[in-house]
Protein backbone atom coordinates (compact mmCIF):
# COMPACT_ATOMS: atom_id res chain seq x y z
CA UNK A 1 0.00 0.00 0.00
CA UNK A 2 1.41 3.34 -1.01
CA UNK A 3 0.62 5.96 1.70
CA UNK A 4 0.78 8.65 -0.98
CA UNK A 5 -2.09 7.06 -2.89
CA UNK A 6 -5.08 9.23 -1.93
CA UNK A 7 -7.49 6.65 -3.34
CA UNK A 8 -6.67 4.13 -0.60
CA UNK A 9 -9.45 4.27 1.98
CA UNK A 10 -9.73 2.81 5.48
CA UNK A 11 -11.67 -0.22 4.22
CA UNK A 12 -8.92 -1.01 1.73
CA UNK A 13 -6.29 -0.62 4.44
CA UNK A 14 -8.20 -3.07 6.60
CA UNK A 15 -8.48 -5.52 3.69
CA UNK A 16 -4.76 -5.46 3.04
CA UNK A 17 -3.93 -6.00 6.74
CA UNK A 18 -1.42 -3.21 7.13
CA UNK A 19 0.74 -4.15 10.09
CA UNK A 20 3.45 -2.30 11.98
CA UNK A 21 6.08 -4.31 10.13
CA UNK A 22 4.83 -2.92 6.82
CA UNK A 23 5.15 0.73 7.85
CA UNK A 24 8.27 2.68 7.02
CA UNK A 25 10.12 4.17 9.98
CA UNK A 26 9.61 7.66 8.50
CA UNK A 27 5.84 7.26 8.14
CA UNK A 28 5.44 10.28 10.45
CA UNK A 29 8.76 12.13 10.31
CA UNK A 30 8.68 12.03 6.52
CA UNK A 31 5.53 14.12 6.32
CA UNK A 32 5.21 17.91 6.19
CA UNK A 33 5.38 19.44 9.69
CA UNK A 34 2.27 21.29 10.92
CA UNK A 35 4.49 23.85 12.71
CA UNK A 36 1.65 25.23 14.84
CA UNK A 37 -0.77 24.14 17.52
CA UNK A 38 -3.38 21.84 15.94
CA UNK A 39 -6.87 23.28 15.52
CA UNK A 40 -9.60 21.78 17.69
CA UNK A 41 -11.06 20.00 14.64
CA UNK A 42 -7.74 18.51 13.47
CA UNK A 43 -7.93 14.72 13.63
CA UNK A 44 -5.55 12.06 14.92
CA UNK A 45 -5.62 8.27 14.93
CA UNK A 46 -5.41 6.28 18.12
CA UNK A 47 -5.98 2.78 19.39
CA UNK A 48 -9.01 2.56 21.66
CA UNK A 49 -8.43 -0.78 23.35
CA UNK A 50 -7.09 -2.21 20.11
CA UNK A 51 -9.65 -0.57 17.83
CA UNK A 52 -8.33 2.20 15.56
CA UNK A 53 -10.40 5.37 15.90
CA UNK A 54 -10.05 8.99 14.90
CA UNK A 55 -10.32 11.76 17.46
CA UNK A 56 -10.51 15.55 17.30
CA UNK A 57 -7.57 17.35 18.89
CA UNK A 58 -10.01 19.25 21.13
CA UNK A 59 -10.60 16.07 23.15
CA UNK A 60 -6.96 15.43 23.99
CA UNK A 61 -5.22 18.80 24.15
CA UNK A 62 -3.81 19.57 27.55
CA UNK A 63 -5.57 22.15 29.69
CA UNK A 64 -2.35 23.71 30.92
CA UNK A 65 -2.01 27.29 32.05
CA UNK A 66 -3.57 29.46 29.39
CA UNK A 67 -3.51 32.73 31.32
CA UNK A 68 -1.10 34.28 33.84
CA UNK A 69 -1.02 38.02 34.52
CA UNK A 70 0.41 40.33 37.13
CA UNK A 71 -0.75 43.83 38.06
CA UNK A 72 1.03 46.38 40.22
CA UNK A 73 0.01 49.15 42.58
CA UNK A 74 2.28 51.74 40.99
CA UNK A 75 2.44 54.31 43.81
CA UNK A 76 1.96 54.37 47.55
CA UNK A 77 -1.55 54.30 48.99
CA UNK A 78 -2.41 55.61 52.45
CA UNK A 79 -5.08 53.81 54.39
CA UNK A 80 -8.29 55.47 55.51
CA UNK A 81 -10.73 54.89 58.32
CA UNK A 82 -13.26 53.34 55.96
CA UNK A 83 -14.29 49.72 56.50
CA UNK A 84 -14.30 49.28 52.72
CA UNK A 85 -11.15 50.92 51.44
CA UNK A 86 -10.80 49.39 47.99
CA UNK A 87 -7.71 49.95 45.87
CA UNK A 88 -9.20 51.81 42.90
CA UNK A 89 -6.37 53.73 41.24
CA UNK A 90 -2.70 53.61 40.23
CA UNK A 91 -3.01 50.03 38.99
CA UNK A 92 -1.40 48.75 35.82
CA UNK A 93 -0.22 45.45 34.41
CA UNK A 94 3.44 44.73 35.03
CA UNK A 95 5.50 46.32 32.25
CA UNK A 96 9.05 45.53 33.38
CA UNK A 97 11.42 44.07 30.80
CA UNK A 98 11.57 40.62 32.42
CA UNK A 99 7.79 40.25 32.79
CA UNK A 100 6.01 37.80 30.54
CA UNK A 101 2.26 37.27 30.59
CA UNK A 102 0.34 34.32 29.22
CA UNK A 103 -2.91 35.45 27.62
CA UNK A 104 -4.89 38.57 28.45
CA UNK A 105 -8.07 37.28 30.09
CA UNK A 106 -7.93 39.70 33.01
CA UNK A 107 -8.45 43.46 32.85
CA UNK A 108 -9.37 46.12 35.36
CA UNK A 109 -11.24 49.39 35.55
CA UNK A 110 -11.03 51.54 38.70
CA UNK A 111 -9.80 48.54 40.65
CA UNK A 112 -12.55 46.14 39.53
CA UNK A 113 -10.96 43.13 37.83
CA UNK A 114 -13.00 41.25 35.26
CA UNK A 115 -12.43 38.16 33.13
CA UNK A 116 -12.90 37.55 29.42
CA UNK A 117 -12.74 33.75 29.75
CA UNK A 118 -14.31 31.37 32.24
CA UNK A 119 -12.14 29.03 34.28
CA UNK A 120 -10.70 28.25 37.69
CA UNK A 121 -8.29 31.06 38.66
CA UNK A 122 -5.72 31.35 41.43
CA UNK A 123 -5.90 34.94 42.71
CA UNK A 124 -3.04 36.39 44.77
CA UNK A 125 -2.88 39.67 46.68
CA UNK A 126 0.68 40.68 47.59
CA UNK A 127 0.94 43.38 50.27
CA UNK A 128 3.92 45.44 51.44
CA UNK A 129 3.80 48.55 53.59
CA UNK A 130 4.57 50.31 56.82
CA UNK A 131 2.67 51.74 59.77
CA UNK A 132 3.45 54.47 62.26
CA UNK A 133 1.05 53.11 64.87
CA UNK A 134 0.16 49.89 66.66
CA UNK A 135 -3.37 49.79 65.25
CA UNK A 136 -4.25 46.53 63.55
CA UNK A 137 -5.93 46.31 60.18
CA UNK A 138 -6.99 43.74 57.61
CA UNK A 139 -6.79 43.23 53.86
CA UNK A 140 -8.95 41.02 51.70
CA UNK A 141 -9.82 39.70 48.26
CA UNK A 142 -13.46 40.54 47.61
CA UNK A 143 -15.63 38.88 44.98
CA UNK A 144 -19.02 39.37 43.40
CA UNK A 145 -20.89 36.59 41.64
CA UNK A 146 -23.84 38.76 40.60
CA UNK A 147 -21.94 41.81 39.28
CA UNK A 148 -23.28 43.79 42.22
CA UNK A 149 -22.59 42.75 45.81
CA UNK A 150 -18.97 42.19 46.84
CA UNK A 151 -18.11 39.92 49.75
CA UNK A 152 -14.85 38.89 51.40
CA UNK A 153 -13.47 35.72 49.85
CA UNK A 154 -10.08 35.67 51.59
CA UNK A 155 -8.80 37.91 54.39
CA UNK A 156 -5.68 38.39 56.47
CA UNK A 157 -5.22 40.44 59.65
CA UNK A 158 -2.11 42.46 60.34
CA UNK A 159 -1.13 43.32 63.91
CA UNK A 160 1.97 45.56 64.07
CA UNK A 161 4.35 45.14 66.96
CA UNK A 162 3.30 47.11 70.03
CA UNK A 163 6.78 48.40 70.81
CA UNK A 164 8.27 49.00 67.36
CA UNK A 165 5.66 49.61 64.64
CA UNK A 166 7.41 49.13 61.33
CA UNK A 167 7.20 47.55 57.90
CA UNK A 168 4.94 44.59 57.11
CA UNK A 169 4.29 42.20 54.24
CA UNK A 170 1.85 39.41 53.52
CA UNK A 171 0.18 37.30 50.85
CA UNK A 172 -3.50 36.48 50.49
CA UNK A 173 -4.65 33.80 48.03
CA UNK A 174 -7.87 32.15 46.97
CA UNK A 175 -9.17 30.01 44.11
CA UNK A 176 -12.09 31.52 42.21
CA UNK A 177 -14.52 29.73 39.91
CA UNK A 178 -15.20 32.22 37.13
CA UNK A 179 -18.27 30.45 35.78
CA UNK A 180 -19.73 33.63 34.30
CA UNK A 181 -17.60 36.42 32.86
CA UNK A 182 -20.35 39.00 33.27
CA UNK A 183 -21.13 38.40 36.93
CA UNK A 184 -17.86 37.29 38.54
CA UNK A 185 -15.47 40.13 39.38
CA UNK A 186 -12.74 40.84 41.93
CA UNK A 187 -11.73 43.84 44.06
CA UNK A 188 -8.96 44.24 46.64
CA UNK A 189 -9.81 45.78 50.00
CA UNK A 190 -7.78 47.22 52.87
CA UNK A 191 -9.72 48.24 55.95
CA UNK A 192 -9.26 48.78 59.66
CA UNK A 193 -10.30 46.37 62.36
CA UNK A 194 -9.26 48.96 64.92
CA UNK A 195 -9.13 52.48 63.40
CA UNK A 196 -7.34 54.59 62.47
CA UNK A 197 -5.76 52.83 59.52
CA UNK A 198 -4.78 56.23 58.14
CA UNK A 199 -1.45 55.53 59.86
CA UNK A 200 -0.84 52.70 57.36
CA UNK A 201 0.89 53.14 54.01
CA UNK A 202 0.79 50.46 51.33
CA UNK A 203 3.87 50.61 49.14
CA UNK A 204 3.55 50.78 45.38
CA UNK A 205 6.06 50.64 42.56
CA UNK A 206 6.01 50.36 38.77
CA UNK A 207 9.38 48.57 38.76
CA UNK A 208 8.81 45.73 41.22
CA UNK A 209 6.01 44.06 43.13
CA UNK A 210 5.50 45.84 46.43
CA UNK A 211 1.73 45.62 46.46
CA UNK A 212 0.28 43.69 43.55
CA UNK A 213 -2.28 41.29 42.15
CA UNK A 214 -1.72 38.01 40.29
CA UNK A 215 -4.15 35.91 38.26
CA UNK A 216 -3.35 32.41 37.03
CA UNK A 217 -5.92 30.33 35.18
CA UNK A 218 -5.52 26.75 36.45
CA UNK A 219 -8.06 25.03 34.23
CA UNK A 220 -11.62 24.89 32.97
CA UNK A 221 -14.59 25.62 35.20
CSV table of C-alpha atoms in Angstrom, one decimal:
chain,number,residue,atom,x,y,z
A,1,UNK,CA,0.0,0.0,0.0
A,2,UNK,CA,1.4,3.3,-1.0
A,3,UNK,CA,0.6,6.0,1.7
A,4,UNK,CA,0.8,8.6,-1.0
A,5,UNK,CA,-2.1,7.1,-2.9
A,6,UNK,CA,-5.1,9.2,-1.9
A,7,UNK,CA,-7.5,6.6,-3.3
A,8,UNK,CA,-6.7,4.1,-0.6
A,9,UNK,CA,-9.5,4.3,2.0
A,10,UNK,CA,-9.7,2.8,5.5
A,11,UNK,CA,-11.7,-0.2,4.2
A,12,UNK,CA,-8.9,-1.0,1.7
A,13,UNK,CA,-6.3,-0.6,4.4
A,14,UNK,CA,-8.2,-3.1,6.6
A,15,UNK,CA,-8.5,-5.5,3.7
A,16,UNK,CA,-4.8,-5.5,3.0
A,17,UNK,CA,-3.9,-6.0,6.7
A,18,UNK,CA,-1.4,-3.2,7.1
A,19,UNK,CA,0.7,-4.2,10.1
A,20,UNK,CA,3.5,-2.3,12.0
A,21,UNK,CA,6.1,-4.3,10.1
A,22,UNK,CA,4.8,-2.9,6.8
A,23,UNK,CA,5.1,0.7,7.8
A,24,UNK,CA,8.3,2.7,7.0
A,25,UNK,CA,10.1,4.2,10.0
A,26,UNK,CA,9.6,7.7,8.5
A,27,UNK,CA,5.8,7.3,8.1
A,28,UNK,CA,5.4,10.3,10.4
A,29,UNK,CA,8.8,12.1,10.3
A,30,UNK,CA,8.7,12.0,6.5
A,31,UNK,CA,5.5,14.1,6.3
A,32,UNK,CA,5.2,17.9,6.2
A,33,UNK,CA,5.4,19.4,9.7
A,34,UNK,CA,2.3,21.3,10.9
A,35,UNK,CA,4.5,23.8,12.7
A,36,UNK,CA,1.7,25.2,14.8
A,37,UNK,CA,-0.8,24.1,17.5
A,38,UNK,CA,-3.4,21.8,15.9
A,39,UNK,CA,-6.9,23.3,15.5
A,40,UNK,CA,-9.6,21.8,17.7
A,41,UNK,CA,-11.1,20.0,14.6
A,42,UNK,CA,-7.7,18.5,13.5
A,43,UNK,CA,-7.9,14.7,13.6
A,44,UNK,CA,-5.6,12.1,14.9
A,45,UNK,CA,-5.6,8.3,14.9
A,46,UNK,CA,-5.4,6.3,18.1
A,47,UNK,CA,-6.0,2.8,19.4
A,48,UNK,CA,-9.0,2.6,21.7
A,49,UNK,CA,-8.4,-0.8,23.3
A,50,UNK,CA,-7.1,-2.2,20.1
A,51,UNK,CA,-9.7,-0.6,17.8
A,52,UNK,CA,-8.3,2.2,15.6
A,53,UNK,CA,-10.4,5.4,15.9
A,54,UNK,CA,-10.1,9.0,14.9
A,55,UNK,CA,-10.3,11.8,17.5
A,56,UNK,CA,-10.5,15.5,17.3
A,57,UNK,CA,-7.6,17.3,18.9
A,58,UNK,CA,-10.0,19.3,21.1
A,59,UNK,CA,-10.6,16.1,23.2
A,60,UNK,CA,-7.0,15.4,24.0
A,61,UNK,CA,-5.2,18.8,24.2
A,62,UNK,CA,-3.8,19.6,27.6
A,63,UNK,CA,-5.6,22.1,29.7
A,64,UNK,CA,-2.3,23.7,30.9
A,65,UNK,CA,-2.0,27.3,32.1
A,66,UNK,CA,-3.6,29.5,29.4
A,67,UNK,CA,-3.5,32.7,31.3
A,68,UNK,CA,-1.1,34.3,33.8
A,69,UNK,CA,-1.0,38.0,34.5
A,70,UNK,CA,0.4,40.3,37.1
A,71,UNK,CA,-0.8,43.8,38.1
A,72,UNK,CA,1.0,46.4,40.2
A,73,UNK,CA,0.0,49.1,42.6
A,74,UNK,CA,2.3,51.7,41.0
A,75,UNK,CA,2.4,54.3,43.8
A,76,UNK,CA,2.0,54.4,47.6
A,77,UNK,CA,-1.5,54.3,49.0
A,78,UNK,CA,-2.4,55.6,52.4
A,79,UNK,CA,-5.1,53.8,54.4
A,80,UNK,CA,-8.3,55.5,55.5
A,81,UNK,CA,-10.7,54.9,58.3
A,82,UNK,CA,-13.3,53.3,56.0
A,83,UNK,CA,-14.3,49.7,56.5
A,84,UNK,CA,-14.3,49.3,52.7
A,85,UNK,CA,-11.1,50.9,51.4
A,86,UNK,CA,-10.8,49.4,48.0
A,87,UNK,CA,-7.7,50.0,45.9
A,88,UNK,CA,-9.2,51.8,42.9
A,89,UNK,CA,-6.4,53.7,41.2
A,90,UNK,CA,-2.7,53.6,40.2
A,91,UNK,CA,-3.0,50.0,39.0
A,92,UNK,CA,-1.4,48.7,35.8
A,93,UNK,CA,-0.2,45.4,34.4
A,94,UNK,CA,3.4,44.7,35.0
A,95,UNK,CA,5.5,46.3,32.3
A,96,UNK,CA,9.0,45.5,33.4
A,97,UNK,CA,11.4,44.1,30.8
A,98,UNK,CA,11.6,40.6,32.4
A,99,UNK,CA,7.8,40.2,32.8
A,100,UNK,CA,6.0,37.8,30.5
A,101,UNK,CA,2.3,37.3,30.6
A,102,UNK,CA,0.3,34.3,29.2
A,103,UNK,CA,-2.9,35.5,27.6
A,104,UNK,CA,-4.9,38.6,28.5
A,105,UNK,CA,-8.1,37.3,30.1
A,106,UNK,CA,-7.9,39.7,33.0
A,107,UNK,CA,-8.4,43.5,32.8
A,108,UNK,CA,-9.4,46.1,35.4
A,109,UNK,CA,-11.2,49.4,35.6
A,110,UNK,CA,-11.0,51.5,38.7
A,111,UNK,CA,-9.8,48.5,40.7
A,112,UNK,CA,-12.5,46.1,39.5
A,113,UNK,CA,-11.0,43.1,37.8
A,114,UNK,CA,-13.0,41.2,35.3
A,115,UNK,CA,-12.4,38.2,33.1
A,116,UNK,CA,-12.9,37.6,29.4
A,117,UNK,CA,-12.7,33.7,29.8
A,118,UNK,CA,-14.3,31.4,32.2
A,119,UNK,CA,-12.1,29.0,34.3
A,120,UNK,CA,-10.7,28.3,37.7
A,121,UNK,CA,-8.3,31.1,38.7
A,122,UNK,CA,-5.7,31.4,41.4
A,123,UNK,CA,-5.9,34.9,42.7
A,124,UNK,CA,-3.0,36.4,44.8
A,125,UNK,CA,-2.9,39.7,46.7
A,126,UNK,CA,0.7,40.7,47.6
A,127,UNK,CA,0.9,43.4,50.3
A,128,UNK,CA,3.9,45.4,51.4
A,129,UNK,CA,3.8,48.5,53.6
A,130,UNK,CA,4.6,50.3,56.8
A,131,UNK,CA,2.7,51.7,59.8
A,132,UNK,CA,3.5,54.5,62.3
A,133,UNK,CA,1.1,53.1,64.9
A,134,UNK,CA,0.2,49.9,66.7
A,135,UNK,CA,-3.4,49.8,65.3
A,136,UNK,CA,-4.3,46.5,63.5
A,137,UNK,CA,-5.9,46.3,60.2
A,138,UNK,CA,-7.0,43.7,57.6
A,139,UNK,CA,-6.8,43.2,53.9
A,140,UNK,CA,-9.0,41.0,51.7
A,141,UNK,CA,-9.8,39.7,48.3
A,142,UNK,CA,-13.5,40.5,47.6
A,143,UNK,CA,-15.6,38.9,45.0
A,144,UNK,CA,-19.0,39.4,43.4
A,145,UNK,CA,-20.9,36.6,41.6
A,146,UNK,CA,-23.8,38.8,40.6
A,147,UNK,CA,-21.9,41.8,39.3
A,148,UNK,CA,-23.3,43.8,42.2
A,149,UNK,CA,-22.6,42.7,45.8
A,150,UNK,CA,-19.0,42.2,46.8
A,151,UNK,CA,-18.1,39.9,49.8
A,152,UNK,CA,-14.8,38.9,51.4
A,153,UNK,CA,-13.5,35.7,49.8
A,154,UNK,CA,-10.1,35.7,51.6
A,155,UNK,CA,-8.8,37.9,54.4
A,156,UNK,CA,-5.7,38.4,56.5
A,157,UNK,CA,-5.2,40.4,59.6
A,158,UNK,CA,-2.1,42.5,60.3
A,159,UNK,CA,-1.1,43.3,63.9
A,160,UNK,CA,2.0,45.6,64.1
A,161,UNK,CA,4.3,45.1,67.0
A,162,UNK,CA,3.3,47.1,70.0
A,163,UNK,CA,6.8,48.4,70.8
A,164,UNK,CA,8.3,49.0,67.4
A,165,UNK,CA,5.7,49.6,64.6
A,166,UNK,CA,7.4,49.1,61.3
A,167,UNK,CA,7.2,47.5,57.9
A,168,UNK,CA,4.9,44.6,57.1
A,169,UNK,CA,4.3,42.2,54.2
A,170,UNK,CA,1.9,39.4,53.5
A,171,UNK,CA,0.2,37.3,50.9
A,172,UNK,CA,-3.5,36.5,50.5
A,173,UNK,CA,-4.6,33.8,48.0
A,174,UNK,CA,-7.9,32.2,47.0
A,175,UNK,CA,-9.2,30.0,44.1
A,176,UNK,CA,-12.1,31.5,42.2
A,177,UNK,CA,-14.5,29.7,39.9
A,178,UNK,CA,-15.2,32.2,37.1
A,179,UNK,CA,-18.3,30.5,35.8
A,180,UNK,CA,-19.7,33.6,34.3
A,181,UNK,CA,-17.6,36.4,32.9
A,182,UNK,CA,-20.4,39.0,33.3
A,183,UNK,CA,-21.1,38.4,36.9
A,184,UNK,CA,-17.9,37.3,38.5
A,185,UNK,CA,-15.5,40.1,39.4
A,186,UNK,CA,-12.7,40.8,41.9
A,187,UNK,CA,-11.7,43.8,44.1
A,188,UNK,CA,-9.0,44.2,46.6
A,189,UNK,CA,-9.8,45.8,50.0
A,190,UNK,CA,-7.8,47.2,52.9
A,191,UNK,CA,-9.7,48.2,55.9
A,192,UNK,CA,-9.3,48.8,59.7
A,193,UNK,CA,-10.3,46.4,62.4
A,194,UNK,CA,-9.3,49.0,64.9
A,195,UNK,CA,-9.1,52.5,63.4
A,196,UNK,CA,-7.3,54.6,62.5
A,197,UNK,CA,-5.8,52.8,59.5
A,198,UNK,CA,-4.8,56.2,58.1
A,199,UNK,CA,-1.5,55.5,59.9
A,200,UNK,CA,-0.8,52.7,57.4
A,201,UNK,CA,0.9,53.1,54.0
A,202,UNK,CA,0.8,50.5,51.3
A,203,UNK,CA,3.9,50.6,49.1
A,204,UNK,CA,3.5,50.8,45.4
A,205,UNK,CA,6.1,50.6,42.6
A,206,UNK,CA,6.0,50.4,38.8
A,207,UNK,CA,9.4,48.6,38.8
A,208,UNK,CA,8.8,45.7,41.2
A,209,UNK,CA,6.0,44.1,43.1
A,210,UNK,CA,5.5,45.8,46.4
A,211,UNK,CA,1.7,45.6,46.5
A,212,UNK,CA,0.3,43.7,43.6
A,213,UNK,CA,-2.3,41.3,42.1
A,214,UNK,CA,-1.7,38.0,40.3
A,215,UNK,CA,-4.2,35.9,38.3
A,216,UNK,CA,-3.3,32.4,37.0
A,217,UNK,CA,-5.9,30.3,35.2
A,218,UNK,CA,-5.5,26.8,36.4
A,219,UNK,CA,-8.1,25.0,34.2
A,220,UNK,CA,-11.6,24.9,33.0
A,221,UNK,CA,-14.6,25.6,35.2
